[in-house]
Amino acid sequence: MRDEGDVDLRHHGDAEVGPGLLDFAVNVRAGTPPAWLAERVAASLAGLAAYPDPRPARAAVARRHGRDPGGVLLTAGAAEAFVLLARVLRPRRAVVVHPQFTEPEAALRAAGHPVERVLLAPPRFALDPAAVPADADLVMVGNPTNPTSVLHPAAALAALARPGRVLVVDEAFADCVPGEPESLAGRADVPGLVVVRSLTKTWGLAGLRAGYLLADPDLVARLAAAQPLWSVSTPALAATEACCEPRALAEADAWARRLAADRAALARDLTAAGLHVTPGAAASFLLVRAEAGERLRHRLRERGVAVRRGDTFPGLGPDWLRVAVRDRRTALRLTRTLAELRLGSPRGDAAPR
Ligand SMILES: Cc1ncc(COP(=O)(O)O)c(C=O)c1O
């Protein structure tokens, strides 16, 4: 377990893309937001003179997950949820399970809390509930996890819950998984559970800032009291409501099924190119390890392909790269570039010197 702030927790994939680069670094679904959703957001602009009313969107989220509206807090993206949790909770022993998205730890540190890390081990990055100290009163974990793409069983996560502990499960990528079998979003019976969700990834709304958390109504009330008034804008509320409708859920599910096929094909291609693909991927990206991975990342970039560095995630090093799953045609441009690099290598390997 490590507790030092030794990596740049505030580095994100969007810093690695730019004009002329083919984007395999950012995890937002390509071609989003869909036109129908952009129209709903645009239509909401007619109501901008009024302050936002979160009630219809909160009710829609509650219906979608079978929860009581009092157990729903709408937030300006998952990022606001992490900040609210960090500012409101007073953990004596906060543990973040890594490698995972770094903002939960960054928010805890910014609020003045010491953070301990539990590092899951490659190649499978499996969650062992026993690795989390018994007296940790705040535990944060992602499912499926960014950047490993690993989906932990709901039972393993629920085994982390206990009275006196807040268990935060970041489900920003949960809708990548058809049917969401390991999601805890509908579980009001797990003590101390907070599920954080985001509209950013599947719906292409990073710029809108829309997400929510699901928790015990008492905790929701405490978090709501700390939230800036009208934090979630009218267009974000319109999007949240729209994305809970059956048509949106069906679209997300159909996409998740296509994603699974594209992901499997990409994993085969990357393995054939000599990269080690983390097994059990369930989200919209793959975590890979390559010999001389940092150099490979630079060489891909020189050839117009951006993949995300892995070394800013605690527990990983410069040989680790995160690759977004794209449609087959786009993915083939990556595998072709990898093949060219391999041919140009003096040793003929995937990570030429
Ligand atoms: C796992 C995970 N959770 C949360 C977020 C942030 O989501 P939002 O845009 O809703 O703040 C990200 C963004 O990269 C993420 O990867």
Short mmCIF file of C-alpha atoms and ligand atoms in Angstrom, two decimals, residues 12 27 76-80 82 100-101 144-146 170 172-173 196-201 206 209-211 322, ligand 1:
data_model
loop_
_atom_site.label_atom_id
_atom_site.label_comp_id
_atom_site.label_asym_id
_atom_site.label_seq_id
_atom_site.Cartn_x
_atom_site.Cartn_y
_atom_site.Cartn_z
CA HIS A 12 -6.29 13.29 -18.24
CA ASN A 27 -12.75 7.43 -23.64
CA ALA A 76 -22.25 18.56 -12.48
CA GLY A 77 -20.62 15.36 -13.71
CA ALA A 78 -19.13 12.59 -11.61
CA ALA A 79 -16.29 14.99 -10.83
CA GLU A 80 -18.58 17.16 -8.68
CA PHE A 82 -16.15 13.24 -5.84
CA GLN A 100 -8.30 3.82 -11.17
CA PHE A 101 -9.47 7.24 -12.31
CA PRO A 144 -15.70 -1.19 -14.62
CA THR A 145 -12.43 0.44 -13.81
CA ASN A 146 -10.60 3.11 -15.76
CA ASP A 170 -17.57 4.89 -9.58
CA ALA A 172 -18.99 6.12 -14.96
CA PHE A 173 -18.50 3.29 -17.47
CA VAL A 196 -21.46 7.56 -8.89
CA ARG A 197 -22.64 7.74 -12.50
CA SER A 198 -21.78 10.00 -15.44
CA LEU A 199 -23.43 10.95 -18.71
CA THR A 200 -20.08 12.00 -20.15
CA LYS A 201 -18.81 8.81 -21.74
CA ALA A 206 -18.16 15.99 -21.30
CA ARG A 209 -21.28 18.36 -16.98
CA ALA A 210 -24.01 15.88 -16.15
CA GLY A 211 -23.94 13.01 -13.68
CA ARG A 322 -4.67 2.82 -22.57
C1 LIG B 1 -13.87 6.45 -14.24
C2 LIG B 1 -14.28 7.87 -14.41
N1 LIG B 1 -15.13 8.42 -13.55
C3 LIG B 1 -15.53 9.68 -13.67
C4 LIG B 1 -15.05 10.48 -14.68
C5 LIG B 1 -15.49 11.90 -14.76
O1 LIG B 1 -16.77 11.97 -15.28
P1 LIG B 1 -17.52 13.33 -15.43
O2 LIG B 1 -17.20 13.90 -16.77
O3 LIG B 1 -18.96 12.95 -15.30
O4 LIG B 1 -17.08 14.25 -14.34
C6 LIG B 1 -14.16 9.98 -15.59
C7 LIG B 1 -13.61 10.82 -16.68
O5 LIG B 1 -12.62 10.53 -17.27
C8 LIG B 1 -13.76 8.63 -15.45
O6 LIG B 1 -12.89 8.08 -16.30
#
